[in-house]
């Protein structure tokens, strides 16, 4: 009788404990992540001179072809002139002060024509605003207007050259040299990579960016001026400056805007040493097309993709799946690395957050939460009663 009573008491204590005791959570079995594997097309570089191109804001996108020695840059020099002048005489959104030309300025027309340099009309007594002079220099590429603007801002040719030297050094353009403001001198030199950096600076200045992106303008006393950049407005091109000189060949500092997915992308490049502008322009368009083709949207995960699984001792289980879609815009070939972190889980309803997956693309992190794709049910009473080792 006593033994039977002890058995009854023991069973009476075991049953509620077995039915009510909390169960140890289970760890996830993490699945192996298969990274996207897509090859980007090669860039279309010319087989001459020196070229560099960069997608602004995209690390490691700067790509070059040809040599990296300083080359004559011809009228691309005028971009430096514009930025150096505006550093001393900013427009601040207005048109700036008025410049009135005298006989010395008017004489520059014949002087530059004698050097086979491009000019625009300039008469003694003629007055234009600083912005209008800037437009004639950058749009029409008039050498006489470049010299007048530089001399007006700094007082003398030498003072301008010294200011340009300091400005270039201050902006890290250590491979660029300016000895005069127009680009007629072959001693005005730079590298393709320095010019890409110069292009970024030009686009960052609203007055320069607006001017180099202008196809035509009407200037009092001159009439209509037309941009020498023949690819302006084609294939998203928004600037920047042509250059032509016997020692330099055909040159172009260019920029283009693209919409890729829901983002705007700006590409800046420089191509130096072309035979003529017709062939150079075709090569620039081919390069820009290949740059655009290297942008692609990589799907990191779709909602519901499985990253881990749970299998509980009593047979119930579920997957840890991505709770949302995730994609990233990349340029070129980028490696995607995924790191999965999961929580231990017991009985839980579908949709419970159980961790996260972190995707790393070019040092940029994208975090996606993980959730259960199904309910992990509680074990039944019979399983609890018959599995004391798992319950206690």
CSV table of C-alpha atoms in Angstrom, one decimal:
chain,number,residue,atom,x,y,z
A,1,UNK,CA,0.0,0.0,0.0
A,2,UNK,CA,2.8,2.4,0.9
A,3,UNK,CA,4.6,1.6,-2.4
A,4,UNK,CA,1.5,2.2,-4.4
A,5,UNK,CA,0.9,5.5,-2.7
A,6,UNK,CA,4.5,6.6,-3.4
A,7,UNK,CA,3.9,5.7,-7.1
A,8,UNK,CA,0.7,7.7,-7.3
A,9,UNK,CA,2.4,10.7,-5.6
A,10,UNK,CA,5.4,10.4,-7.9
A,11,UNK,CA,3.2,10.2,-11.0
A,12,UNK,CA,1.1,13.1,-9.7
A,13,UNK,CA,4.2,15.2,-9.4
A,14,UNK,CA,5.8,14.2,-12.7
A,15,UNK,CA,2.8,14.8,-14.9
A,16,UNK,CA,2.3,18.5,-14.2
A,17,UNK,CA,6.1,19.1,-14.3
A,18,UNK,CA,6.3,17.4,-17.7
A,19,UNK,CA,3.4,19.3,-19.1
A,20,UNK,CA,4.3,22.7,-17.8
A,21,UNK,CA,8.1,22.8,-17.8
A,22,UNK,CA,9.7,25.3,-20.3
A,23,UNK,CA,11.6,23.6,-23.1
A,24,UNK,CA,15.1,24.6,-24.2
A,25,UNK,CA,15.1,26.6,-27.5
A,26,UNK,CA,16.8,25.2,-30.6
A,27,UNK,CA,19.6,26.8,-32.6
A,28,UNK,CA,19.2,27.3,-36.4
A,29,UNK,CA,20.9,25.3,-39.1
A,30,UNK,CA,22.3,28.1,-41.3
A,31,UNK,CA,22.0,27.5,-45.1
A,32,UNK,CA,25.0,28.3,-47.4
A,33,UNK,CA,24.6,31.6,-49.2
A,34,UNK,CA,25.1,31.6,-53.0
A,35,UNK,CA,26.3,35.1,-54.0
A,36,UNK,CA,25.1,36.6,-57.3
A,37,UNK,CA,27.6,35.9,-60.1
A,38,UNK,CA,27.2,38.2,-63.0
A,39,UNK,CA,30.1,39.5,-65.2
A,40,UNK,CA,30.1,43.1,-66.3
A,41,UNK,CA,31.1,44.1,-69.8
A,42,UNK,CA,34.5,45.6,-70.4
A,43,UNK,CA,34.9,49.4,-70.9
A,44,UNK,CA,35.4,50.6,-74.4
A,45,UNK,CA,38.6,52.6,-74.4
A,46,UNK,CA,40.3,54.1,-77.5
A,47,UNK,CA,43.8,52.8,-78.5
A,48,UNK,CA,45.4,56.2,-78.4
A,49,UNK,CA,46.4,59.0,-76.0
A,50,UNK,CA,45.1,58.9,-72.4
A,51,UNK,CA,41.7,58.4,-71.0
A,52,UNK,CA,40.1,58.2,-67.6
A,53,UNK,CA,36.5,57.8,-66.5
A,54,UNK,CA,34.8,57.7,-63.1
A,55,UNK,CA,31.3,57.2,-61.8
A,56,UNK,CA,31.0,59.9,-59.2
A,57,UNK,CA,30.5,58.5,-55.7
A,58,UNK,CA,31.3,54.9,-56.6
A,59,UNK,CA,34.5,53.8,-54.9
A,60,UNK,CA,37.1,52.1,-57.1
A,61,UNK,CA,35.2,53.1,-60.3
A,62,UNK,CA,38.0,55.4,-61.6
A,63,UNK,CA,39.5,53.5,-64.6
A,64,UNK,CA,42.2,54.6,-67.0
A,65,UNK,CA,43.7,53.7,-70.3
A,66,UNK,CA,46.8,54.9,-72.1
A,67,UNK,CA,49.6,56.8,-70.4
A,68,UNK,CA,49.5,58.9,-67.2
A,69,UNK,CA,52.1,61.5,-68.2
A,70,UNK,CA,51.0,65.2,-68.3
A,71,UNK,CA,49.8,66.1,-71.8
A,72,UNK,CA,48.8,69.4,-73.3
A,73,UNK,CA,45.2,70.1,-72.6
A,74,UNK,CA,44.4,73.0,-74.9
A,75,UNK,CA,41.2,74.8,-74.1
A,76,UNK,CA,40.3,72.5,-71.2
A,77,UNK,CA,42.6,75.1,-69.5
A,78,UNK,CA,39.6,77.5,-69.6
A,79,UNK,CA,37.8,75.3,-67.0
A,80,UNK,CA,40.7,76.0,-64.6
A,81,UNK,CA,40.6,79.7,-65.5
A,82,UNK,CA,36.9,79.9,-64.8
A,83,UNK,CA,37.2,78.2,-61.4
A,84,UNK,CA,40.2,80.3,-60.4
A,85,UNK,CA,38.5,83.5,-61.4
A,86,UNK,CA,35.3,82.6,-59.6
A,87,UNK,CA,37.3,81.9,-56.5
A,88,UNK,CA,38.4,85.5,-56.6
A,89,UNK,CA,35.3,87.0,-58.1
A,90,UNK,CA,32.3,84.8,-57.2
A,91,UNK,CA,29.0,85.3,-58.9
A,92,UNK,CA,27.0,84.1,-55.9
A,93,UNK,CA,24.0,83.4,-58.2
A,94,UNK,CA,24.0,86.8,-59.8
A,95,UNK,CA,25.6,88.1,-63.0
A,96,UNK,CA,28.6,89.8,-61.3
A,97,UNK,CA,30.0,93.3,-62.0
A,98,UNK,CA,30.2,94.9,-65.5
A,99,UNK,CA,33.4,94.8,-67.5
A,100,UNK,CA,34.1,97.6,-70.0
A,101,UNK,CA,36.6,96.8,-72.7
A,102,UNK,CA,39.2,99.3,-73.9
A,103,UNK,CA,41.5,99.5,-76.8
A,104,UNK,CA,44.0,97.0,-75.3
A,105,UNK,CA,41.3,94.4,-74.9
A,106,UNK,CA,40.0,95.1,-78.5
A,107,UNK,CA,43.5,94.5,-79.8
A,108,UNK,CA,43.5,91.0,-78.5
A,109,UNK,CA,41.2,89.9,-81.3
A,110,UNK,CA,43.8,90.4,-83.9
A,111,UNK,CA,46.6,89.1,-81.6
A,112,UNK,CA,44.9,85.7,-81.1
A,113,UNK,CA,43.8,85.4,-84.7
A,114,UNK,CA,47.5,85.7,-85.6
A,115,UNK,CA,48.1,82.7,-83.4
A,116,UNK,CA,45.3,80.8,-85.1
A,117,UNK,CA,43.3,81.0,-81.8
A,118,UNK,CA,39.6,81.1,-81.6
A,119,UNK,CA,38.2,84.6,-80.8
A,120,UNK,CA,34.9,86.4,-80.4
A,121,UNK,CA,34.2,90.1,-81.2
A,122,UNK,CA,35.4,92.5,-78.6
A,123,UNK,CA,35.2,96.3,-79.3
A,124,UNK,CA,36.5,99.2,-77.3
A,125,UNK,CA,33.7,100.6,-75.2
A,126,UNK,CA,31.7,97.4,-75.2
A,127,UNK,CA,30.4,96.3,-71.7
A,128,UNK,CA,29.4,92.8,-70.5
A,129,UNK,CA,28.7,91.3,-67.2
A,130,UNK,CA,31.2,88.9,-65.6
A,131,UNK,CA,28.7,86.0,-66.3
A,132,UNK,CA,28.5,87.0,-70.0
A,133,UNK,CA,32.3,87.1,-70.3
A,134,UNK,CA,32.4,83.7,-68.6
A,135,UNK,CA,29.9,82.3,-71.1
A,136,UNK,CA,31.8,83.6,-74.1
A,137,UNK,CA,35.0,82.0,-72.7
A,138,UNK,CA,33.5,78.6,-71.9
A,139,UNK,CA,30.8,78.2,-74.6
A,140,UNK,CA,32.4,79.9,-77.6
A,141,UNK,CA,35.9,79.0,-76.2
A,142,UNK,CA,37.1,82.5,-77.1
A,143,UNK,CA,40.8,83.0,-76.1
A,144,UNK,CA,40.5,86.8,-75.9
A,145,UNK,CA,37.7,86.5,-73.4
A,146,UNK,CA,39.7,84.1,-71.3
A,147,UNK,CA,42.7,86.5,-71.1
A,148,UNK,CA,40.5,89.5,-70.3
A,149,UNK,CA,38.6,87.7,-67.6
A,150,UNK,CA,41.9,86.4,-65.9
A,151,UNK,CA,43.5,89.8,-66.1
A,152,UNK,CA,40.4,91.6,-64.8
A,153,UNK,CA,40.2,89.3,-61.8
A,154,UNK,CA,43.9,89.3,-60.8
A,155,UNK,CA,45.3,92.5,-62.3
A,156,UNK,CA,48.0,90.9,-64.5
A,157,UNK,CA,48.8,87.7,-66.4
A,158,UNK,CA,51.5,86.7,-63.9
A,159,UNK,CA,49.2,87.3,-60.9
A,160,UNK,CA,46.7,85.0,-62.5
A,161,UNK,CA,49.3,82.3,-63.1
A,162,UNK,CA,50.4,82.4,-59.5
A,163,UNK,CA,46.8,82.2,-58.3
A,164,UNK,CA,46.1,79.3,-60.6
A,165,UNK,CA,49.2,77.5,-59.3
A,166,UNK,CA,48.0,77.9,-55.7
A,167,UNK,CA,44.5,76.9,-56.6
A,168,UNK,CA,45.6,73.7,-58.3
A,169,UNK,CA,47.9,72.8,-55.4
A,170,UNK,CA,45.1,73.5,-52.9
A,171,UNK,CA,42.7,71.1,-54.8
A,172,UNK,CA,45.3,68.3,-55.1
A,173,UNK,CA,45.7,68.7,-58.8
A,174,UNK,CA,49.4,68.2,-58.6
A,175,UNK,CA,49.9,66.9,-62.1
A,176,UNK,CA,48.3,70.0,-63.7
A,177,UNK,CA,50.2,73.0,-64.9
A,178,UNK,CA,48.9,76.3,-66.2
A,179,UNK,CA,51.2,79.0,-67.6
A,180,UNK,CA,48.4,81.1,-69.2
A,181,UNK,CA,44.6,81.2,-69.1
A,182,UNK,CA,43.6,80.1,-72.7
A,183,UNK,CA,45.2,76.8,-73.5
A,184,UNK,CA,47.1,78.0,-76.6
A,185,UNK,CA,50.3,77.1,-74.9
A,186,UNK,CA,51.3,73.4,-75.0
A,187,UNK,CA,52.8,74.0,-71.6
A,188,UNK,CA,49.3,73.9,-70.1
A,189,UNK,CA,49.3,70.2,-69.2
A,190,UNK,CA,47.5,67.7,-67.1
A,191,UNK,CA,46.8,64.0,-66.7
A,192,UNK,CA,43.6,62.2,-67.5
A,193,UNK,CA,43.0,61.4,-63.8
A,194,UNK,CA,43.7,65.0,-62.7
A,195,UNK,CA,41.2,66.2,-65.3
A,196,UNK,CA,38.5,63.8,-63.9
A,197,UNK,CA,39.0,65.5,-60.6
A,198,UNK,CA,38.8,68.9,-62.3
A,199,UNK,CA,35.6,67.8,-63.9
A,200,UNK,CA,34.1,67.0,-60.5
A,201,UNK,CA,35.1,70.4,-59.3
A,202,UNK,CA,33.5,72.1,-62.4
A,203,UNK,CA,30.2,70.3,-61.8
A,204,UNK,CA,30.2,71.2,-58.1
A,205,UNK,CA,30.3,74.9,-59.1
A,206,UNK,CA,26.7,75.8,-60.1
A,207,UNK,CA,27.8,78.7,-62.3
A,208,UNK,CA,30.4,76.7,-64.2
A,209,UNK,CA,28.1,73.6,-64.4
A,210,UNK,CA,25.3,75.8,-65.8
A,211,UNK,CA,27.6,77.4,-68.4
A,212,UNK,CA,29.3,74.3,-69.7
A,213,UNK,CA,25.9,72.7,-70.1
A,214,UNK,CA,24.5,75.5,-72.3
A,215,UNK,CA,24.2,74.7,-76.0
A,216,UNK,CA,23.6,78.2,-77.2
A,217,UNK,CA,23.4,81.7,-75.7
A,218,UNK,CA,22.9,85.2,-77.0
A,219,UNK,CA,25.4,87.9,-75.9
A,220,UNK,CA,24.9,91.6,-76.6
A,221,UNK,CA,27.4,92.9,-79.2
A,222,UNK,CA,28.3,89.3,-80.2
A,223,UNK,CA,25.1,87.6,-81.1
A,224,UNK,CA,24.5,83.9,-80.7
A,225,UNK,CA,27.3,81.8,-79.5
A,226,UNK,CA,27.3,78.0,-79.8
A,227,UNK,CA,29.0,75.4,-77.6
A,228,UNK,CA,32.0,73.7,-79.3
A,229,UNK,CA,31.1,70.4,-77.5
A,230,UNK,CA,29.3,68.5,-80.3
A,231,UNK,CA,28.2,65.7,-78.0
A,232,UNK,CA,26.5,68.0,-75.5
A,233,UNK,CA,22.9,66.8,-75.0
A,234,UNK,CA,23.6,63.4,-76.6
A,235,UNK,CA,23.6,60.3,-74.4
A,236,UNK,CA,23.1,62.3,-71.3
A,237,UNK,CA,26.1,64.5,-71.8
A,238,UNK,CA,26.0,67.7,-69.7
A,239,UNK,CA,29.4,69.2,-70.4
A,240,UNK,CA,32.2,70.0,-70.0
A,241,UNK,CA,34.9,71.4,-72.3
A,242,UNK,CA,36.6,70.6,-75.6
A,243,UNK,CA,40.3,71.3,-76.4
A,244,UNK,CA,42.1,71.4,-79.7
A,245,UNK,CA,45.8,72.1,-80.3
A,246,UNK,CA,48.4,70.6,-82.7
A,247,UNK,CA,50.5,69.4,-79.7
A,248,UNK,CA,47.4,68.1,-77.9
A,249,UNK,CA,45.3,66.7,-80.6
A,250,UNK,CA,41.5,66.6,-80.0
A,251,UNK,CA,40.6,66.5,-76.3
A,252,UNK,CA,37.4,66.4,-74.3
A,253,UNK,CA,36.6,66.7,-70.6
A,254,UNK,CA,33.1,65.3,-70.4
A,255,UNK,CA,30.3,64.5,-68.0
A,256,UNK,CA,27.0,62.6,-68.4
A,257,UNK,CA,24.0,62.0,-66.2
A,258,UNK,CA,22.1,58.7,-66.2
A,259,UNK,CA,19.1,57.4,-64.4
A,260,UNK,CA,19.7,53.8,-63.2
A,261,UNK,CA,16.9,52.3,-61.3
A,262,UNK,CA,15.7,55.1,-59.0
A,263,UNK,CA,19.1,56.8,-58.8
A,264,UNK,CA,20.8,59.5,-60.8
A,265,UNK,CA,24.4,58.7,-61.7
A,266,UNK,CA,27.0,61.1,-62.9
A,267,UNK,CA,30.0,60.0,-65.0
A,268,UNK,CA,33.0,62.2,-65.5
A,269,UNK,CA,35.8,61.5,-67.9
A,270,UNK,CA,38.6,62.9,-70.0
A,271,UNK,CA,39.9,61.7,-73.3
A,272,UNK,CA,43.2,63.2,-74.7
A,273,UNK,CA,45.1,62.9,-77.9
A,274,UNK,CA,42.5,62.1,-80.5
A,275,UNK,CA,43.1,62.6,-84.2
A,276,UNK,CA,40.0,64.9,-84.7
A,277,UNK,CA,36.8,65.7,-82.8
A,278,UNK,CA,34.5,63.6,-85.0
A,279,UNK,CA,36.4,60.4,-84.2
A,280,UNK,CA,37.0,61.4,-80.6
A,281,UNK,CA,33.3,62.2,-80.1
A,282,UNK,CA,32.4,58.7,-81.3
A,283,UNK,CA,34.9,57.2,-79.0
A,284,UNK,CA,33.5,59.2,-76.0
A,285,UNK,CA,30.0,58.0,-76.8
A,286,UNK,CA,31.2,54.4,-77.1
A,287,UNK,CA,33.0,54.7,-73.7
A,288,UNK,CA,29.9,56.3,-72.0
A,289,UNK,CA,27.7,53.5,-73.4
A,290,UNK,CA,30.1,50.9,-71.9
A,291,UNK,CA,30.1,52.7,-68.6
A,292,UNK,CA,26.3,52.8,-68.5
A,293,UNK,CA,26.3,49.0,-69.2
A,294,UNK,CA,28.4,48.3,-66.2
A,295,UNK,CA,25.8,49.6,-63.9
A,296,UNK,CA,23.4,46.8,-62.7
A,297,UNK,CA,21.0,46.2,-60.0
A,298,UNK,CA,22.0,43.1,-57.9
A,299,UNK,CA,19.3,41.3,-56.1
A,300,UNK,CA,20.6,40.5,-52.6
A,301,UNK,CA,17.5,38.6,-51.6
A,302,UNK,CA,13.8,38.3,-52.3
A,303,UNK,CA,11.3,38.2,-49.5
A,304,UNK,CA,10.8,34.6,-48.4
A,305,UNK,CA,14.3,33.4,-49.4
A,306,UNK,CA,15.5,30.8,-46.9
A,307,UNK,CA,18.7,31.5,-44.9
A,308,UNK,CA,18.3,29.0,-42.0
A,309,UNK,CA,16.1,26.3,-40.7
A,310,UNK,CA,14.8,25.2,-37.3
A,311,UNK,CA,14.0,21.6,-36.4
A,312,UNK,CA,12.6,21.1,-32.9
A,313,UNK,CA,13.0,17.8,-31.0
A,314,UNK,CA,9.2,17.1,-31.2
A,315,UNK,CA,9.2,17.3,-35.0
A,316,UNK,CA,7.8,20.9,-35.5
A,317,UNK,CA,10.0,23.3,-37.5
A,318,UNK,CA,10.2,26.3,-39.7
A,319,UNK,CA,12.6,28.3,-41.9
A,320,UNK,CA,14.2,31.6,-41.2
A,321,UNK,CA,13.4,33.6,-44.3
A,322,UNK,CA,14.1,37.2,-45.5
A,323,UNK,CA,11.4,39.5,-44.3
A,324,UNK,CA,11.7,41.9,-47.2
A,325,UNK,CA,13.3,42.4,-50.6
A,326,UNK,CA,16.7,43.9,-50.9
A,327,UNK,CA,18.8,45.0,-53.9
A,328,UNK,CA,21.7,47.3,-54.5
A,329,UNK,CA,23.0,49.2,-57.5
A,330,UNK,CA,26.6,48.4,-58.3
A,331,UNK,CA,29.1,49.5,-60.9
A,332,UNK,CA,31.3,46.8,-62.4
A,333,UNK,CA,32.0,43.5,-60.7
A,334,UNK,CA,31.3,43.5,-57.0
A,335,UNK,CA,31.5,40.7,-54.5
A,336,UNK,CA,28.5,40.1,-52.3
A,337,UNK,CA,29.2,38.6,-48.8
A,338,UNK,CA,26.4,37.6,-46.5
A,339,UNK,CA,26.6,37.1,-42.7
A,340,UNK,CA,23.6,35.4,-41.0
A,341,UNK,CA,22.8,35.9,-37.3
A,342,UNK,CA,20.0,33.8,-35.8
A,343,UNK,CA,18.3,33.5,-32.4
A,344,UNK,CA,17.5,30.3,-30.7
A,345,UNK,CA,13.8,29.6,-31.0
A,346,UNK,CA,11.2,27.4,-29.3
A,347,UNK,CA,7.5,27.3,-30.1
A,348,UNK,CA,6.7,30.6,-31.9
A,349,UNK,CA,4.1,31.9,-34.4
A,350,UNK,CA,4.9,32.5,-38.1
A,351,UNK,CA,6.4,36.0,-38.7
A,352,UNK,CA,8.4,36.0,-35.5
A,353,UNK,CA,11.7,37.9,-36.0
A,354,UNK,CA,14.5,35.4,-35.5
A,355,UNK,CA,17.7,37.3,-36.6
A,356,UNK,CA,19.1,39.1,-39.5
A,357,UNK,CA,21.3,38.7,-42.6
A,358,UNK,CA,23.9,41.4,-43.3
A,359,UNK,CA,25.0,41.8,-46.9
A,360,UNK,CA,28.3,43.6,-47.5
A,361,UNK,CA,28.9,45.1,-51.0
A,362,UNK,CA,32.0,47.2,-51.5
A,363,UNK,CA,32.2,48.0,-47.8
A,364,UNK,CA,28.5,49.1,-47.8
A,365,UNK,CA,26.2,47.1,-45.4
A,366,UNK,CA,22.6,46.2,-46.1
A,367,UNK,CA,20.7,44.5,-43.2
A,368,UNK,CA,17.6,42.4,-43.8
A,369,UNK,CA,15.6,41.0,-40.9
A,370,UNK,CA,14.8,37.3,-40.8
A,371,UNK,CA,11.4,35.8,-39.7
A,372,UNK,CA,9.8,32.4,-39.4
A,373,UNK,CA,7.9,31.3,-42.4
A,374,UNK,CA,5.6,29.0,-40.4
A,375,UNK,CA,4.4,28.5,-36.9
A,376,UNK,CA,6.5,26.2,-34.6
A,377,UNK,CA,3.8,24.5,-32.6
A,378,UNK,CA,4.1,23.4,-28.9
A,379,UNK,CA,4.7,19.7,-28.4
A,380,UNK,CA,1.8,17.6,-27.5
A,381,UNK,CA,1.2,16.2,-24.0
A,382,UNK,CA,2.1,12.7,-24.9
A,383,UNK,CA,5.5,13.8,-26.3
A,384,UNK,CA,6.2,15.7,-23.1
A,385,UNK,CA,5.3,12.8,-20.9
A,386,UNK,CA,7.4,10.3,-22.9
A,387,UNK,CA,10.5,12.4,-23.4
A,388,UNK,CA,11.7,13.3,-19.9
A,389,UNK,CA,15.3,13.8,-21.1
A,390,UNK,CA,14.3,16.7,-23.5
A,391,UNK,CA,11.7,18.1,-21.0
A,392,UNK,CA,13.9,18.3,-17.8
